[in-house]
mmCIF file of C-alpha atoms in Angstrom:
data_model
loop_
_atom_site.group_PDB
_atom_site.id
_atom_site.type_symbol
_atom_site.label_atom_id
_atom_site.label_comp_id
_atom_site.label_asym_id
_atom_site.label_seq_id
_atom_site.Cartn_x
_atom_site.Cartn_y
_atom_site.Cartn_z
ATOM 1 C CA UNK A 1365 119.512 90.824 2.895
ATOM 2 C CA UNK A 1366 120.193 94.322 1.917
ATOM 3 C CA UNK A 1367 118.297 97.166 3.879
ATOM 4 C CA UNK A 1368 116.135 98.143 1.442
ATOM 5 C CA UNK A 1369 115.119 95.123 1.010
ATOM 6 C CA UNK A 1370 114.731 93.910 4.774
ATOM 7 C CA UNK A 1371 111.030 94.127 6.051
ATOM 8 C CA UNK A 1372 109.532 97.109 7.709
ATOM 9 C CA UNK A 1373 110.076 95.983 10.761
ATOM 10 C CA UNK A 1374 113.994 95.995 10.301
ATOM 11 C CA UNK A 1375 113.700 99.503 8.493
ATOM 12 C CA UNK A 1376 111.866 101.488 11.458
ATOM 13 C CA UNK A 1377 114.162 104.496 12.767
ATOM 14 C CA UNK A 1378 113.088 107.437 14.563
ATOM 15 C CA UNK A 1379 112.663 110.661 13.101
ATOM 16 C CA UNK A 1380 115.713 113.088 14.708
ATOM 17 C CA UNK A 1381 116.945 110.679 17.051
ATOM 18 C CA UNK A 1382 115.764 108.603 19.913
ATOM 19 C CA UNK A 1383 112.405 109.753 21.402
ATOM 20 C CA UNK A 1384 113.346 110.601 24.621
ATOM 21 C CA UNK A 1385 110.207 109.301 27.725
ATOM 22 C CA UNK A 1386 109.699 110.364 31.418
ATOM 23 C CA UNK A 1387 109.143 107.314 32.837
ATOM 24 C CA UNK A 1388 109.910 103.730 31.188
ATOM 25 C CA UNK A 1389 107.073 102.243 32.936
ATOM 26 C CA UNK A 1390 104.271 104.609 32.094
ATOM 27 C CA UNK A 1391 105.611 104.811 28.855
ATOM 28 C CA UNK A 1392 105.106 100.789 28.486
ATOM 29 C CA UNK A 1393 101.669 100.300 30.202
ATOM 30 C CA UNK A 1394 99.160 99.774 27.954
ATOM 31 C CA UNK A 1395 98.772 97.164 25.011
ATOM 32 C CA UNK A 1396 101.258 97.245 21.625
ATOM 33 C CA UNK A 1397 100.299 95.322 18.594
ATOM 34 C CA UNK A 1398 103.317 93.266 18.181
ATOM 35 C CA UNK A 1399 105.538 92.256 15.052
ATOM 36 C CA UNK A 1400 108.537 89.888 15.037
ATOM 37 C CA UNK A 1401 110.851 88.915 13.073
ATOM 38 C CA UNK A 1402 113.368 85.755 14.313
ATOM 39 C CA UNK A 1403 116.551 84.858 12.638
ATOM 40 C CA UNK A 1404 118.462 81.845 13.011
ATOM 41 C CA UNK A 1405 121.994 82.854 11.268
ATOM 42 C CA UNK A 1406 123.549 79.443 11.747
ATOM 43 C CA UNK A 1407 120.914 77.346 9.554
ATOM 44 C CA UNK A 1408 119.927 80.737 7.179
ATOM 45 C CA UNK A 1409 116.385 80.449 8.178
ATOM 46 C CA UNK A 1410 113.711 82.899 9.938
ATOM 47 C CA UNK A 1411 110.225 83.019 11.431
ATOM 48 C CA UNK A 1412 107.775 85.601 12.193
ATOM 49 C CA UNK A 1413 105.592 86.229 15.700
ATOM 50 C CA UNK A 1414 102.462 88.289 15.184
ATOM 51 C CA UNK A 1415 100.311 89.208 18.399
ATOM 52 C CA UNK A 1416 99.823 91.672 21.287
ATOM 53 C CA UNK A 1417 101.802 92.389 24.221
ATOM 54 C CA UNK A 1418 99.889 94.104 27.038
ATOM 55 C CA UNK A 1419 101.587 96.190 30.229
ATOM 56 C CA UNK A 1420 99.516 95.900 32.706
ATOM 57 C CA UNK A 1421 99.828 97.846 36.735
ATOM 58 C CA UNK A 1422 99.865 95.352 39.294
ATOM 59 C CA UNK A 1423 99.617 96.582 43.010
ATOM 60 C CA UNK A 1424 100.218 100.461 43.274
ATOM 61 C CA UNK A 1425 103.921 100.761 43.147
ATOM 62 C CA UNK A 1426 104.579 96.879 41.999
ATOM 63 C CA UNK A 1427 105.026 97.840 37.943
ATOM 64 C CA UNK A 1428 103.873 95.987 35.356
ATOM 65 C CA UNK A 1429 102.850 92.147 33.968
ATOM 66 C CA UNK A 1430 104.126 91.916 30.669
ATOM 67 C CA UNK A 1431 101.770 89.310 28.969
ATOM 68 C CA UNK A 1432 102.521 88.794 24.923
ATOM 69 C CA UNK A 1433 100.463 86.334 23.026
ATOM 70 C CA UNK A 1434 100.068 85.673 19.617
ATOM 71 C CA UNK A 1435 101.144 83.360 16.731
ATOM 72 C CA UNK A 1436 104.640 81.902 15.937
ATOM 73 C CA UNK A 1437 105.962 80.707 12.523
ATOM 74 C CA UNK A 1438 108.517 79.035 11.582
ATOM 75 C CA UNK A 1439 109.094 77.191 8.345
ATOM 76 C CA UNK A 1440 105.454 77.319 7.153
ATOM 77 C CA UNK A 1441 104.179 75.780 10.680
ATOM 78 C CA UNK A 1442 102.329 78.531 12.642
ATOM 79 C CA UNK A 1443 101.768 78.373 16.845
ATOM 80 C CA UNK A 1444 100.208 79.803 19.322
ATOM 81 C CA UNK A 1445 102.977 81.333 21.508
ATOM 82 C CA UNK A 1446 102.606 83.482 24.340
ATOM 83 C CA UNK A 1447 105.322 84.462 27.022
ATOM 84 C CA UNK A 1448 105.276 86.672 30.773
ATOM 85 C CA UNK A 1449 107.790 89.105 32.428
ATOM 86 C CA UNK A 1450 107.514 91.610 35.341
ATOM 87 C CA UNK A 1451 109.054 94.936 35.090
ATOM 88 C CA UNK A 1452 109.958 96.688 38.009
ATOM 89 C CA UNK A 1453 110.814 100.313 39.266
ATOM 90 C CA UNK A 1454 113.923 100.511 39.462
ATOM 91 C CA UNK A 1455 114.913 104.057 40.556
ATOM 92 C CA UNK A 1456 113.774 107.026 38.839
ATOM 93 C CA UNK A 1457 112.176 106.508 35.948
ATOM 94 C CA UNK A 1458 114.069 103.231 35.012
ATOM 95 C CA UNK A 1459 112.824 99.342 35.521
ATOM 96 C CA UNK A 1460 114.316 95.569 36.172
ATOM 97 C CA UNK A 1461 112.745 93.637 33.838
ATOM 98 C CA UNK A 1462 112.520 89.859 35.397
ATOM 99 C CA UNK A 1463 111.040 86.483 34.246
ATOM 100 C CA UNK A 1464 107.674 85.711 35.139
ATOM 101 C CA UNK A 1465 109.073 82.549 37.720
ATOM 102 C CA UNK A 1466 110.944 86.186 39.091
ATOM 103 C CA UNK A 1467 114.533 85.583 38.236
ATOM 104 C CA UNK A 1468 116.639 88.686 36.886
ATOM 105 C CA UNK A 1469 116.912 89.057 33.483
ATOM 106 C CA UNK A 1470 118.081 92.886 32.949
ATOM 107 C CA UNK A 1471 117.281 96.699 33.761
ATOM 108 C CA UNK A 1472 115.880 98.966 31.646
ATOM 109 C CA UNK A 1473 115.753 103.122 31.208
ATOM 110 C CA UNK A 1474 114.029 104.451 28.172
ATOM 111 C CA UNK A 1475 114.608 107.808 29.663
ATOM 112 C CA UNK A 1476 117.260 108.686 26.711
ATOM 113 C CA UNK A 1477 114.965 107.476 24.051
ATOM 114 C CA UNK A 1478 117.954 104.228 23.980
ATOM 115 C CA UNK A 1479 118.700 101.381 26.127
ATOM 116 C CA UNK A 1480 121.103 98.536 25.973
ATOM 117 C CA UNK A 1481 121.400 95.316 28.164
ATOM 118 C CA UNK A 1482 123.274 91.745 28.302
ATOM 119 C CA UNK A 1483 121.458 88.589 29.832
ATOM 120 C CA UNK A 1484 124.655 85.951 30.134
ATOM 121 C CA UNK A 1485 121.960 82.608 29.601
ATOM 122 C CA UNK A 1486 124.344 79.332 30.276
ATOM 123 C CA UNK A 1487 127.149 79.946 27.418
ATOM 124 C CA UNK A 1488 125.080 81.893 25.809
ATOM 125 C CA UNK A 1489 125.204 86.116 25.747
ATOM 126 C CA UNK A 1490 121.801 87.918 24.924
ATOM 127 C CA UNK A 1491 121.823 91.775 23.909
ATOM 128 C CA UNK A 1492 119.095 93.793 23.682
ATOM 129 C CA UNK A 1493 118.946 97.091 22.188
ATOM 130 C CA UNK A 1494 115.755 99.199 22.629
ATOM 131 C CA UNK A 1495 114.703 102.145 21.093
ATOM 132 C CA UNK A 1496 111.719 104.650 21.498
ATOM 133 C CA UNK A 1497 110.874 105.576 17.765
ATOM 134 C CA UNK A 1498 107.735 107.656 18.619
ATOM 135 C CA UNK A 1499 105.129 108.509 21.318
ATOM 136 C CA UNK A 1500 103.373 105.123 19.884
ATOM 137 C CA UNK A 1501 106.033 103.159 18.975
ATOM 138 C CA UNK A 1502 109.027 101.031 19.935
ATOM 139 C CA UNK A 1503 111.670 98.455 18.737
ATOM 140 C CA UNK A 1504 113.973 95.752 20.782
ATOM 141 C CA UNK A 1505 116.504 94.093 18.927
ATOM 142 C CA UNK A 1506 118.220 91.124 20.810
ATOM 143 C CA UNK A 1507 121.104 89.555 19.621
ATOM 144 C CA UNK A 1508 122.110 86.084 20.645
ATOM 145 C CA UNK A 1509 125.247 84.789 20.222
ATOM 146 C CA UNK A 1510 126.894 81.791 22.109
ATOM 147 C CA UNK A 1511 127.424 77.954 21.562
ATOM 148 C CA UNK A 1512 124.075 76.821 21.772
ATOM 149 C CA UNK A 1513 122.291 79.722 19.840
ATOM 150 C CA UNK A 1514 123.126 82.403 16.984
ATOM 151 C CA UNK A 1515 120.025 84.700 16.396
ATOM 152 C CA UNK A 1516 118.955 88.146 16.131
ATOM 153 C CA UNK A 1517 114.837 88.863 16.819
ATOM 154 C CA UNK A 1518 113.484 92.074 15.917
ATOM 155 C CA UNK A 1519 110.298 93.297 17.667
ATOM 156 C CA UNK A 1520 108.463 96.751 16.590
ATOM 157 C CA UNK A 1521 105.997 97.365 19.043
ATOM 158 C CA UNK A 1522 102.533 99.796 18.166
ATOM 159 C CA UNK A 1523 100.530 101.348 20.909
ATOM 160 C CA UNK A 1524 96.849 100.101 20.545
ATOM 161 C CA UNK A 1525 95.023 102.925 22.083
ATOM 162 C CA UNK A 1526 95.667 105.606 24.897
ATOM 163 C CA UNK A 1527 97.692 104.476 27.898
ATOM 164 C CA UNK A 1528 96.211 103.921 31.291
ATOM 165 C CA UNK A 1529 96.722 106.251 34.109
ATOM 166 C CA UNK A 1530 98.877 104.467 36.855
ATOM 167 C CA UNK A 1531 97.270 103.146 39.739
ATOM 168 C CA UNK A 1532 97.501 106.043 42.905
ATOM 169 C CA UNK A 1533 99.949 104.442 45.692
#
């Protein structure tokens, strides 16, 4: 697919660079309006994920519970599909973004406006790249590429209203 062609989702860049934040978590909290796109480069084929992902403050000073839920299709058959991670502080102004069960899965610092991390999963390598493209809007782009699994999922993410204030610790 050429890029003019590719959907919006594949075509959002920020204006003069990355959009640098203060603070990855406060920056997150709140709920996004999700948008996915998943390719499957070994069998030509893609699906699409539509939903919400809220950041929510757990205990003052715990972070966040990353809840996303929403609807998955692939090949004409839509789902409900929903998924949970917790993202940690992690220093100044960076987090440690973990499965819900609590294992690691990778840090993260938005502080430059640009992030990138590896998740080794069995044989498989996963790279995320994620980008601040506004005040109200961000995009991860994992990569997948092993035996088991060549893919590439794009997620824009827009801010549904004003970001809550974090909790006092």
């Amino acid at each position: 697919m050429e890029r003019q062609d590719r959907p919006a989702v594949e075509r959002a860049t920020p204006a003069g660079g990355p959009h640098r934040v203060a603070d990855t978590l406060g920056y997150l909290a709140g709920r996004w309006r999700v948008e996915r796109i998943v390719y499957d480069l070994s069998q030509d084929r893609c699906g699409t994920f539509r939903g919400t992902a809220d950041f929510v403050y757990g205990e003052p000073g715990a972070g966040l519970r990353h809840t996303e839920r929403g609807e998955f299709t692939w090949q004409g058959v839509a789902r409900p599909a929903s998924r949970e991670h917790l993202f940690e502080p992690a220093g100044e102004g960076a987090a440690f973004v973990r499965f819900a069960d609590g294992r690691p899965f990778h840090p993260l610092d938005l502080r430059e406006g640009h992030c990138v991390a590896d998740h080794p999963c069995a044989e498989d390598v996963y790279r995320g790249e994620f980008s601040v493209l506004a005040a109200d809007r961000w995009r991860v782009v994992w990569t997948v590429r092993g035996p088991a699994k060549d893919l590439r999922l794009v997620t824009l993410h827009h801010r549904m209203g004003a970001p809550p204030e974090r909790p006092a610790r």
